[in-house]
């Protein structure tokens, strides 16, 4: 009964206003109140502050600064194998596997489509039909910066307006099409294993989704899908190396990573597996053409 209430109350809550209010509070420099909130959060969620570049709650002027805290150098070494991809985040594997036609698994009994996930654009979705995907959930205690699994050159970014349901496992198991109905930022890259999409999915009280090239993409929340295209050659090209930061969440959420068909293998991935940034994520498929494919 309690689980039913936790899920269904989200349909009636004003999720965007609540999330934006929390965002303003998280950005406020509130002195001792900010420090108290950080201490409470660290205790409640058992955050490992020994890994943080700044380990004391008093080091942070805002809750957002704490939540997006950088890690100490060397805490997350990046897998340097030539034919391997590294994990993009600290989190937990929710689902992974083959994209069957356009369908991705959300949870047992729930699926969603590539086109819906990528903002209703069939041309973008076409790259990933028959490919592979992995969905990774970032809990409140996790490090909340997103890094590149492999070197890539940015080709597209799409802002998709939507709901702000929670993305925790309980909600994922009970809200149809969750990751394709929440607000999200879709990023596409040309990589040595073809096209790769990293979708940053918003959630309740996620106050901001940022990228390193565009800054804050949301808020404010838009009403329409917005698509940016980027030069892939010349001085304007945005290329980000393996393991380098590409974005961040201010408060936790989920990423969905998609690859083309026959390009990568998830040999050692498992549902509910804890992930750590930089550790092995996937390998080049033996049949993969390891040159980035043009549009």
PDB file of C-alpha atoms in Angstrom:
ATOM      1  CA  UNK A   1       0.000   0.000   0.000  1.00  0.00           C
ATOM      2  CA  UNK A   2       2.849   2.392   0.840  1.00  0.00           C
ATOM      3  CA  UNK A   3       4.600   1.689  -2.473  1.00  0.00           C
ATOM      4  CA  UNK A   4       1.327   2.313  -4.335  1.00  0.00           C
ATOM      5  CA  UNK A   5       1.004   5.674  -2.588  1.00  0.00           C
ATOM      6  CA  UNK A   6       4.630   6.655  -3.297  1.00  0.00           C
ATOM      7  CA  UNK A   7       4.105   6.046  -7.016  1.00  0.00           C
ATOM      8  CA  UNK A   8       0.625   7.436  -7.509  1.00  0.00           C
ATOM      9  CA  UNK A   9       1.037  10.622  -5.493  1.00  0.00           C
ATOM     10  CA  UNK A  10       3.606  11.668  -8.107  1.00  0.00           C
ATOM     11  CA  UNK A  11       0.861  11.969 -10.729  1.00  0.00           C
ATOM     12  CA  UNK A  12      -0.818  14.777  -8.805  1.00  0.00           C
ATOM     13  CA  UNK A  13       2.116  16.615  -7.246  1.00  0.00           C
ATOM     14  CA  UNK A  14       3.243  19.857  -8.995  1.00  0.00           C
ATOM     15  CA  UNK A  15       6.619  18.311  -9.763  1.00  0.00           C
ATOM     16  CA  UNK A  16       8.120  21.183 -11.772  1.00  0.00           C
ATOM     17  CA  UNK A  17       7.341  23.940  -9.228  1.00  0.00           C
ATOM     18  CA  UNK A  18       8.574  21.749  -6.364  1.00  0.00           C
ATOM     19  CA  UNK A  19      11.767  20.909  -8.238  1.00  0.00           C
ATOM     20  CA  UNK A  20      12.487  24.532  -9.152  1.00  0.00           C
ATOM     21  CA  UNK A  21      11.873  25.659  -5.571  1.00  0.00           C
ATOM     22  CA  UNK A  22      14.286  23.026  -4.285  1.00  0.00           C
ATOM     23  CA  UNK A  23      16.739  24.201  -6.949  1.00  0.00           C
ATOM     24  CA  UNK A  24      16.623  27.767  -5.650  1.00  0.00           C
ATOM     25  CA  UNK A  25      17.142  26.578  -2.093  1.00  0.00           C
ATOM     26  CA  UNK A  26      20.040  24.381  -3.179  1.00  0.00           C
ATOM     27  CA  UNK A  27      21.686  27.363  -4.912  1.00  0.00           C
ATOM     28  CA  UNK A  28      21.297  29.662  -1.890  1.00  0.00           C
ATOM     29  CA  UNK A  29      24.309  30.652   0.198  1.00  0.00           C
ATOM     30  CA  UNK A  30      22.672  30.091   3.572  1.00  0.00           C
ATOM     31  CA  UNK A  31      25.728  29.808   5.802  1.00  0.00           C
ATOM     32  CA  UNK A  32      25.224  27.586   8.827  1.00  0.00           C
ATOM     33  CA  UNK A  33      21.902  26.318   7.468  1.00  0.00           C
ATOM     34  CA  UNK A  34      23.641  25.085   4.299  1.00  0.00           C
ATOM     35  CA  UNK A  35      26.320  23.383   6.397  1.00  0.00           C
ATOM     36  CA  UNK A  36      23.691  21.737   8.583  1.00  0.00           C
ATOM     37  CA  UNK A  37      21.789  20.437   5.564  1.00  0.00           C
ATOM     38  CA  UNK A  38      24.954  19.012   4.052  1.00  0.00           C
ATOM     39  CA  UNK A  39      25.858  17.252   7.307  1.00  0.00           C
ATOM     40  CA  UNK A  40      22.351  15.822   7.520  1.00  0.00           C
ATOM     41  CA  UNK A  41      22.494  14.615   3.911  1.00  0.00           C
ATOM     42  CA  UNK A  42      25.935  13.028   4.373  1.00  0.00           C
ATOM     43  CA  UNK A  43      24.699  11.146   7.437  1.00  0.00           C
ATOM     44  CA  UNK A  44      21.361  10.115   5.944  1.00  0.00           C
ATOM     45  CA  UNK A  45      22.776   8.765   2.671  1.00  0.00           C
ATOM     46  CA  UNK A  46      26.201   7.655   3.964  1.00  0.00           C
ATOM     47  CA  UNK A  47      28.119   9.805   1.500  1.00  0.00           C
ATOM     48  CA  UNK A  48      31.838   8.976   1.384  1.00  0.00           C
ATOM     49  CA  UNK A  49      33.386  12.423   1.799  1.00  0.00           C
ATOM     50  CA  UNK A  50      36.905  10.959   1.953  1.00  0.00           C
ATOM     51  CA  UNK A  51      36.768  10.749  -1.864  1.00  0.00           C
ATOM     52  CA  UNK A  52      35.809  14.401  -2.311  1.00  0.00           C
ATOM     53  CA  UNK A  53      38.377  17.048  -3.183  1.00  0.00           C
ATOM     54  CA  UNK A  54      36.920  19.080  -0.321  1.00  0.00           C
ATOM     55  CA  UNK A  55      35.892  16.740   2.470  1.00  0.00           C
ATOM     56  CA  UNK A  56      34.322  19.062   5.051  1.00  0.00           C
ATOM     57  CA  UNK A  57      30.696  20.284   4.843  1.00  0.00           C
ATOM     58  CA  UNK A  58      31.939  23.756   5.736  1.00  0.00           C
ATOM     59  CA  UNK A  59      33.923  23.818   2.484  1.00  0.00           C
ATOM     60  CA  UNK A  60      30.738  24.304   0.425  1.00  0.00           C
ATOM     61  CA  UNK A  61      28.902  27.627   0.171  1.00  0.00           C
ATOM     62  CA  UNK A  62      25.799  26.069  -1.411  1.00  0.00           C
ATOM     63  CA  UNK A  63      24.146  22.666  -1.373  1.00  0.00           C
ATOM     64  CA  UNK A  64      24.593  22.500  -5.171  1.00  0.00           C
ATOM     65  CA  UNK A  65      28.347  22.959  -4.779  1.00  0.00           C
ATOM     66  CA  UNK A  66      28.367  20.007  -2.387  1.00  0.00           C
ATOM     67  CA  UNK A  67      26.146  17.858  -4.565  1.00  0.00           C
ATOM     68  CA  UNK A  68      28.305  18.374  -7.664  1.00  0.00           C
ATOM     69  CA  UNK A  69      31.527  18.099  -5.626  1.00  0.00           C
ATOM     70  CA  UNK A  70      34.640  17.121  -7.571  1.00  0.00           C
ATOM     71  CA  UNK A  71      36.605  14.057  -6.530  1.00  0.00           C
ATOM     72  CA  UNK A  72      40.227  13.909  -5.474  1.00  0.00           C
ATOM     73  CA  UNK A  73      42.636  13.312  -8.365  1.00  0.00           C
ATOM     74  CA  UNK A  74      43.235   9.608  -8.877  1.00  0.00           C
ATOM     75  CA  UNK A  75      40.177   8.439  -6.927  1.00  0.00           C
ATOM     76  CA  UNK A  76      38.520   7.203 -10.144  1.00  0.00           C
ATOM     77  CA  UNK A  77      41.311   5.957 -12.464  1.00  0.00           C
ATOM     78  CA  UNK A  78      40.159   5.619 -16.069  1.00  0.00           C
ATOM     79  CA  UNK A  79      40.457   2.223 -17.750  1.00  0.00           C
ATOM     80  CA  UNK A  80      43.040   2.730 -20.491  1.00  0.00           C
ATOM     81  CA  UNK A  81      42.459  -0.387 -22.607  1.00  0.00           C
ATOM     82  CA  UNK A  82      42.465   0.458 -26.304  1.00  0.00           C
ATOM     83  CA  UNK A  83      39.368  -1.585 -27.135  1.00  0.00           C
ATOM     84  CA  UNK A  84      37.387  -0.795 -24.003  1.00  0.00           C
ATOM     85  CA  UNK A  85      34.842   1.756 -22.844  1.00  0.00           C
ATOM     86  CA  UNK A  86      34.689   2.949 -19.254  1.00  0.00           C
ATOM     87  CA  UNK A  87      31.718   3.626 -17.017  1.00  0.00           C
ATOM     88  CA  UNK A  88      30.441   7.185 -17.299  1.00  0.00           C
ATOM     89  CA  UNK A  89      29.110   7.526 -13.752  1.00  0.00           C
ATOM     90  CA  UNK A  90      28.975   6.196 -10.247  1.00  0.00           C
ATOM     91  CA  UNK A  91      25.603   4.481 -10.016  1.00  0.00           C
ATOM     92  CA  UNK A  92      23.713   1.208 -10.329  1.00  0.00           C
ATOM     93  CA  UNK A  93      22.798  -0.649 -13.522  1.00  0.00           C
ATOM     94  CA  UNK A  94      19.034  -0.573 -13.897  1.00  0.00           C
ATOM     95  CA  UNK A  95      18.712  -2.356 -17.243  1.00  0.00           C
ATOM     96  CA  UNK A  96      20.910  -3.140 -20.238  1.00  0.00           C
ATOM     97  CA  UNK A  97      20.891  -5.236 -23.372  1.00  0.00           C
ATOM     98  CA  UNK A  98      19.754  -5.247 -26.974  1.00  0.00           C
ATOM     99  CA  UNK A  99      17.540  -2.621 -28.527  1.00  0.00           C
ATOM    100  CA  UNK A 100      14.944  -4.840 -30.192  1.00  0.00           C
ATOM    101  CA  UNK A 101      13.820  -2.844 -33.184  1.00  0.00           C
ATOM    102  CA  UNK A 102      13.077   0.428 -31.404  1.00  0.00           C
ATOM    103  CA  UNK A 103      12.243  -1.033 -27.994  1.00  0.00           C
ATOM    104  CA  UNK A 104      14.317  -0.628 -24.825  1.00  0.00           C
ATOM    105  CA  UNK A 105      13.492  -2.350 -21.548  1.00  0.00           C
ATOM    106  CA  UNK A 106      12.649  -0.005 -18.675  1.00  0.00           C
ATOM    107  CA  UNK A 107      11.746  -2.660 -16.097  1.00  0.00           C
ATOM    108  CA  UNK A 108       9.899  -5.968 -16.030  1.00  0.00           C
ATOM    109  CA  UNK A 109       6.717  -5.448 -18.030  1.00  0.00           C
ATOM    110  CA  UNK A 110       7.665  -1.957 -19.231  1.00  0.00           C
ATOM    111  CA  UNK A 111       9.303  -0.842 -22.468  1.00  0.00           C
ATOM    112  CA  UNK A 112       9.853   2.470 -24.230  1.00  0.00           C
ATOM    113  CA  UNK A 113      10.973   3.403 -27.736  1.00  0.00           C
ATOM    114  CA  UNK A 114      14.108   4.981 -29.110  1.00  0.00           C
ATOM    115  CA  UNK A 115      12.167   7.655 -30.974  1.00  0.00           C
ATOM    116  CA  UNK A 116      10.332   8.694 -27.820  1.00  0.00           C
ATOM    117  CA  UNK A 117      13.539   8.720 -25.771  1.00  0.00           C
ATOM    118  CA  UNK A 118      15.366  10.869 -28.333  1.00  0.00           C
ATOM    119  CA  UNK A 119      12.625  13.479 -28.598  1.00  0.00           C
ATOM    120  CA  UNK A 120      10.466  11.999 -31.338  1.00  0.00           C
ATOM    121  CA  UNK A 121      13.175  12.209 -34.014  1.00  0.00           C
ATOM    122  CA  UNK A 122      13.184   9.064 -36.173  1.00  0.00           C
ATOM    123  CA  UNK A 123      16.404  10.103 -37.930  1.00  0.00           C
ATOM    124  CA  UNK A 124      18.322  10.125 -34.660  1.00  0.00           C
ATOM    125  CA  UNK A 125      16.676   6.886 -33.552  1.00  0.00           C
ATOM    126  CA  UNK A 126      17.659   5.151 -36.795  1.00  0.00           C
ATOM    127  CA  UNK A 127      21.317   5.126 -35.740  1.00  0.00           C
ATOM    128  CA  UNK A 128      20.583   2.867 -32.781  1.00  0.00           C
ATOM    129  CA  UNK A 129      17.968   0.394 -34.052  1.00  0.00           C
ATOM    130  CA  UNK A 130      19.127  -3.105 -33.231  1.00  0.00           C
ATOM    131  CA  UNK A 131      21.950  -1.708 -31.102  1.00  0.00           C
ATOM    132  CA  UNK A 132      22.611  -1.861 -27.384  1.00  0.00           C
ATOM    133  CA  UNK A 133      21.702   0.283 -24.388  1.00  0.00           C
ATOM    134  CA  UNK A 134      22.448   0.589 -20.688  1.00  0.00           C
ATOM    135  CA  UNK A 135      20.436   2.518 -18.100  1.00  0.00           C
ATOM    136  CA  UNK A 136      22.292   3.579 -14.954  1.00  0.00           C
ATOM    137  CA  UNK A 137      20.614   5.122 -11.914  1.00  0.00           C
ATOM    138  CA  UNK A 138      22.468   7.665  -9.780  1.00  0.00           C
ATOM    139  CA  UNK A 139      21.358   7.548  -6.150  1.00  0.00           C
ATOM    140  CA  UNK A 140      21.561  10.594  -3.860  1.00  0.00           C
ATOM    141  CA  UNK A 141      24.855   9.394  -2.364  1.00  0.00           C
ATOM    142  CA  UNK A 142      26.624   9.053  -5.721  1.00  0.00           C
ATOM    143  CA  UNK A 143      29.062  11.360  -7.490  1.00  0.00           C
ATOM    144  CA  UNK A 144      26.912  13.369  -9.895  1.00  0.00           C
ATOM    145  CA  UNK A 145      29.185  14.356 -12.741  1.00  0.00           C
ATOM    146  CA  UNK A 146      28.918  12.434 -16.011  1.00  0.00           C
ATOM    147  CA  UNK A 147      32.040  11.518 -17.983  1.00  0.00           C
ATOM    148  CA  UNK A 148      32.692  10.104 -21.444  1.00  0.00           C
ATOM    149  CA  UNK A 149      32.885   6.297 -21.820  1.00  0.00           C
ATOM    150  CA  UNK A 150      35.025   6.790 -24.939  1.00  0.00           C
ATOM    151  CA  UNK A 151      36.408   9.755 -26.848  1.00  0.00           C
ATOM    152  CA  UNK A 152      33.695  11.433 -28.895  1.00  0.00           C
ATOM    153  CA  UNK A 153      32.956  14.481 -31.018  1.00  0.00           C
ATOM    154  CA  UNK A 154      29.638  16.150 -30.265  1.00  0.00           C
ATOM    155  CA  UNK A 155      27.183  16.189 -33.189  1.00  0.00           C
ATOM    156  CA  UNK A 156      23.797  16.963 -31.609  1.00  0.00           C
ATOM    157  CA  UNK A 157      22.095  18.032 -28.396  1.00  0.00           C
ATOM    158  CA  UNK A 158      18.331  17.845 -27.939  1.00  0.00           C
ATOM    159  CA  UNK A 159      16.337  19.288 -25.051  1.00  0.00           C
ATOM    160  CA  UNK A 160      13.085  17.358 -24.537  1.00  0.00           C
ATOM    161  CA  UNK A 161      10.468  18.827 -22.174  1.00  0.00           C
ATOM    162  CA  UNK A 162       8.547  16.439 -19.974  1.00  0.00           C
ATOM    163  CA  UNK A 163       7.480  15.317 -16.542  1.00  0.00           C
ATOM    164  CA  UNK A 164       9.720  15.075 -13.479  1.00  0.00           C
ATOM    165  CA  UNK A 165       8.777  11.731 -11.953  1.00  0.00           C
ATOM    166  CA  UNK A 166      11.247  10.155  -9.579  1.00  0.00           C
ATOM    167  CA  UNK A 167      13.552   7.718 -11.384  1.00  0.00           C
ATOM    168  CA  UNK A 168      14.231   5.381  -8.484  1.00  0.00           C
ATOM    169  CA  UNK A 169      13.712   1.628  -9.023  1.00  0.00           C
ATOM    170  CA  UNK A 170      10.205   1.645  -7.532  1.00  0.00           C
ATOM    171  CA  UNK A 171       8.997   4.311  -9.966  1.00  0.00           C
ATOM    172  CA  UNK A 172      10.776   2.680 -12.908  1.00  0.00           C
ATOM    173  CA  UNK A 173       8.861  -0.527 -12.199  1.00  0.00           C
ATOM    174  CA  UNK A 174       5.474   1.215 -12.066  1.00  0.00           C
ATOM    175  CA  UNK A 175       5.357   4.307 -14.326  1.00  0.00           C
ATOM    176  CA  UNK A 176       5.044   3.359 -18.031  1.00  0.00           C
ATOM    177  CA  UNK A 177       7.553   5.000 -20.370  1.00  0.00           C
ATOM    178  CA  UNK A 178       9.275   6.779 -17.488  1.00  0.00           C
ATOM    179  CA  UNK A 179      12.560   7.675 -19.197  1.00  0.00           C
ATOM    180  CA  UNK A 180      10.773   8.783 -22.367  1.00  0.00           C
ATOM    181  CA  UNK A 181       8.277  11.004 -20.533  1.00  0.00           C
ATOM    182  CA  UNK A 182      10.576  12.822 -18.087  1.00  0.00           C
ATOM    183  CA  UNK A 183      12.389  16.010 -19.054  1.00  0.00           C
ATOM    184  CA  UNK A 184      15.784  15.134 -20.523  1.00  0.00           C
ATOM    185  CA  UNK A 185      18.821  16.261 -22.480  1.00  0.00           C
ATOM    186  CA  UNK A 186      19.941  14.017 -25.352  1.00  0.00           C
ATOM    187  CA  UNK A 187      23.582  14.210 -26.458  1.00  0.00           C
ATOM    188  CA  UNK A 188      25.003  12.454 -29.536  1.00  0.00           C
ATOM    189  CA  UNK A 189      28.648  11.856 -30.374  1.00  0.00           C
ATOM    190  CA  UNK A 190      30.728  10.397 -33.183  1.00  0.00           C
ATOM    191  CA  UNK A 191      33.109   7.879 -31.595  1.00  0.00           C
ATOM    192  CA  UNK A 192      35.480   5.082 -32.644  1.00  0.00           C
ATOM    193  CA  UNK A 193      32.481   2.724 -32.275  1.00  0.00           C
ATOM    194  CA  UNK A 194      30.081   4.824 -34.358  1.00  0.00           C
ATOM    195  CA  UNK A 195      27.294   6.952 -32.956  1.00  0.00           C
ATOM    196  CA  UNK A 196      26.787   7.059 -29.202  1.00  0.00           C
ATOM    197  CA  UNK A 197      23.913   8.711 -27.344  1.00  0.00           C
ATOM    198  CA  UNK A 198      24.093   9.724 -23.699  1.00  0.00           C
ATOM    199  CA  UNK A 199      20.657  10.770 -22.440  1.00  0.00           C
ATOM    200  CA  UNK A 200      20.561  12.734 -19.176  1.00  0.00           C
ATOM    201  CA  UNK A 201      17.130  12.111 -17.647  1.00  0.00           C
ATOM    202  CA  UNK A 202      15.652  14.624 -15.221  1.00  0.00           C
ATOM    203  CA  UNK A 203      13.698  13.674 -12.107  1.00  0.00           C
ATOM    204  CA  UNK A 204      11.809  15.073  -9.148  1.00  0.00           C
ATOM    205  CA  UNK A 205      13.858  17.835  -7.459  1.00  0.00           C
ATOM    206  CA  UNK A 206      16.605  17.583 -10.076  1.00  0.00           C
ATOM    207  CA  UNK A 207      17.248  21.296 -10.095  1.00  0.00           C
ATOM    208  CA  UNK A 208      19.496  21.410 -13.144  1.00  0.00           C
ATOM    209  CA  UNK A 209      21.006  19.460 -16.033  1.00  0.00           C
ATOM    210  CA  UNK A 210      24.283  20.963 -17.266  1.00  0.00           C
ATOM    211  CA  UNK A 211      26.748  20.148 -20.049  1.00  0.00           C
ATOM    212  CA  UNK A 212      30.340  21.335 -20.242  1.00  0.00           C
ATOM    213  CA  UNK A 213      29.813  23.001 -23.641  1.00  0.00           C
ATOM    214  CA  UNK A 214      26.426  24.674 -23.072  1.00  0.00           C
ATOM    215  CA  UNK A 215      26.288  25.222 -19.312  1.00  0.00           C
ATOM    216  CA  UNK A 216      22.823  24.920 -17.781  1.00  0.00           C
ATOM    217  CA  UNK A 217      20.388  23.472 -20.324  1.00  0.00           C
ATOM    218  CA  UNK A 218      17.458  23.305 -17.911  1.00  0.00           C
ATOM    219  CA  UNK A 219      15.990  25.141 -16.015  1.00  0.00           C
ATOM    220  CA  UNK A 220      14.137  27.013 -17.181  1.00  0.00           C
ATOM    221  CA  UNK A 221      11.958  24.227 -18.526  1.00  0.00           C
ATOM    222  CA  UNK A 222      10.946  24.654 -22.143  1.00  0.00           C
ATOM    223  CA  UNK A 223       7.669  23.802 -23.810  1.00  0.00           C
ATOM    224  CA  UNK A 224       9.086  22.514 -27.080  1.00  0.00           C
ATOM    225  CA  UNK A 225      11.772  20.097 -28.227  1.00  0.00           C
ATOM    226  CA  UNK A 226      14.908  22.082 -29.107  1.00  0.00           C
ATOM    227  CA  UNK A 227      17.633  20.604 -31.323  1.00  0.00           C
ATOM    228  CA  UNK A 228      21.186  21.957 -31.617  1.00  0.00           C
ATOM    229  CA  UNK A 229      23.663  20.679 -34.234  1.00  0.00           C
ATOM    230  CA  UNK A 230      27.405  21.116 -33.915  1.00  0.00           C
ATOM    231  CA  UNK A 231      30.323  21.320 -36.327  1.00  0.00           C
ATOM    232  CA  UNK A 232      32.436  18.184 -36.171  1.00  0.00           C
ATOM    233  CA  UNK A 233      35.500  19.647 -37.899  1.00  0.00           C
ATOM    234  CA  UNK A 234      37.562  22.769 -37.489  1.00  0.00           C
ATOM    235  CA  UNK A 235      38.025  25.076 -34.518  1.00  0.00           C
ATOM    236  CA  UNK A 236      34.369  24.827 -33.520  1.00  0.00           C
ATOM    237  CA  UNK A 237      34.376  21.042 -33.069  1.00  0.00           C
ATOM    238  CA  UNK A 238      33.773  19.808 -29.513  1.00  0.00           C
ATOM    239  CA  UNK A 239      35.748  16.640 -28.830  1.00  0.00           C
ATOM    240  CA  UNK A 240      35.816  15.184 -25.315  1.00  0.00           C
ATOM    241  CA  UNK A 241      38.310  12.529 -24.309  1.00  0.00           C
ATOM    242  CA  UNK A 242      37.607   9.197 -22.658  1.00  0.00           C
ATOM    243  CA  UNK A 243      36.981   9.759 -18.964  1.00  0.00           C
ATOM    244  CA  UNK A 244      36.624  13.527 -19.296  1.00  0.00           C
ATOM    245  CA  UNK A 245      33.580  15.284 -17.829  1.00  0.00           C
ATOM    246  CA  UNK A 246      30.668  16.009 -20.194  1.00  0.00           C
ATOM    247  CA  UNK A 247      27.880  17.085 -17.835  1.00  0.00           C
ATOM    248  CA  UNK A 248      26.343  16.989 -14.387  1.00  0.00           C
ATOM    249  CA  UNK A 249      23.116  16.672 -12.444  1.00  0.00           C
ATOM    250  CA  UNK A 250      22.255  18.971  -9.574  1.00  0.00           C
ATOM    251  CA  UNK A 251      20.474  16.316  -7.530  1.00  0.00           C
ATOM    252  CA  UNK A 252      20.381  12.755  -8.752  1.00  0.00           C
ATOM    253  CA  UNK A 253      18.910  11.053 -11.740  1.00  0.00           C
ATOM    254  CA  UNK A 254      19.598   8.517 -14.523  1.00  0.00           C
ATOM    255  CA  UNK A 255      21.537   8.218 -17.755  1.00  0.00           C
ATOM    256  CA  UNK A 256      20.675   6.030 -20.740  1.00  0.00           C
ATOM    257  CA  UNK A 257      23.597   5.200 -23.065  1.00  0.00           C
ATOM    258  CA  UNK A 258      22.871   3.856 -26.576  1.00  0.00           C
ATOM    259  CA  UNK A 259      25.162   2.363 -29.213  1.00  0.00           C
ATOM    260  CA  UNK A 260      24.773   1.278 -32.830  1.00  0.00           C
ATOM    261  CA  UNK A 261      24.259  -2.367 -33.770  1.00  0.00           C
ATOM    262  CA  UNK A 262      27.273  -4.684 -33.617  1.00  0.00           C
ATOM    263  CA  UNK A 263      29.595  -2.060 -32.150  1.00  0.00           C
ATOM    264  CA  UNK A 264      30.017  -2.950 -28.460  1.00  0.00           C
ATOM    265  CA  UNK A 265      29.640  -5.914 -26.119  1.00  0.00           C
ATOM    266  CA  UNK A 266      28.577  -5.818 -22.462  1.00  0.00           C
ATOM    267  CA  UNK A 267      30.468  -8.900 -21.377  1.00  0.00           C
ATOM    268  CA  UNK A 268      30.571  -8.275 -17.626  1.00  0.00           C
ATOM    269  CA  UNK A 269      27.510  -6.061 -17.031  1.00  0.00           C
ATOM    270  CA  UNK A 270      24.680  -7.158 -14.728  1.00  0.00           C
ATOM    271  CA  UNK A 271      21.465  -5.598 -13.450  1.00  0.00           C
ATOM    272  CA  UNK A 272      21.813  -4.041  -9.988  1.00  0.00           C
ATOM    273  CA  UNK A 273      25.577  -3.952 -10.471  1.00  0.00           C
ATOM    274  CA  UNK A 274      27.224  -0.992  -8.748  1.00  0.00           C
ATOM    275  CA  UNK A 275      29.222   1.081 -11.227  1.00  0.00           C
ATOM    276  CA  UNK A 276      32.216   3.311 -10.631  1.00  0.00           C
ATOM    277  CA  UNK A 277      33.398   5.972 -13.017  1.00  0.00           C
ATOM    278  CA  UNK A 278      36.363   4.818 -15.086  1.00  0.00           C
ATOM    279  CA  UNK A 279      35.981   1.060 -14.546  1.00  0.00           C
ATOM    280  CA  UNK A 280      35.407  -1.235 -17.579  1.00  0.00           C
ATOM    281  CA  UNK A 281      31.931  -0.836 -19.084  1.00  0.00           C
ATOM    282  CA  UNK A 282      32.016  -2.437 -22.547  1.00  0.00           C
ATOM    283  CA  UNK A 283      34.409  -3.617 -25.235  1.00  0.00           C
ATOM    284  CA  UNK A 284      34.532  -3.099 -28.968  1.00  0.00           C
ATOM    285  CA  UNK A 285      32.537  -5.853 -30.674  1.00  0.00           C
ATOM    286  CA  UNK A 286      34.739  -8.147 -32.720  1.00  0.00           C
ATOM    287  CA  UNK A 287      32.770  -7.227 -35.844  1.00  0.00           C
ATOM    288  CA  UNK A 288      32.817  -3.481 -35.164  1.00  0.00           C
ATOM    289  CA  UNK A 289      34.186  -1.071 -37.701  1.00  0.00           C
ATOM    290  CA  UNK A 290      36.167   1.060 -35.277  1.00  0.00           C
ATOM    291  CA  UNK A 291      35.948   4.218 -37.311  1.00  0.00           C
ATOM    292  CA  UNK A 292      33.298   6.838 -36.581  1.00  0.00           C
ATOM    293  CA  UNK A 293      30.562   6.695 -39.159  1.00  0.00           C
ATOM    294  CA  UNK A 294      29.406   9.890 -40.906  1.00  0.00           C
ATOM    295  CA  UNK A 295      25.746  10.870 -40.936  1.00  0.00           C
TER     296      UNK A 295
END
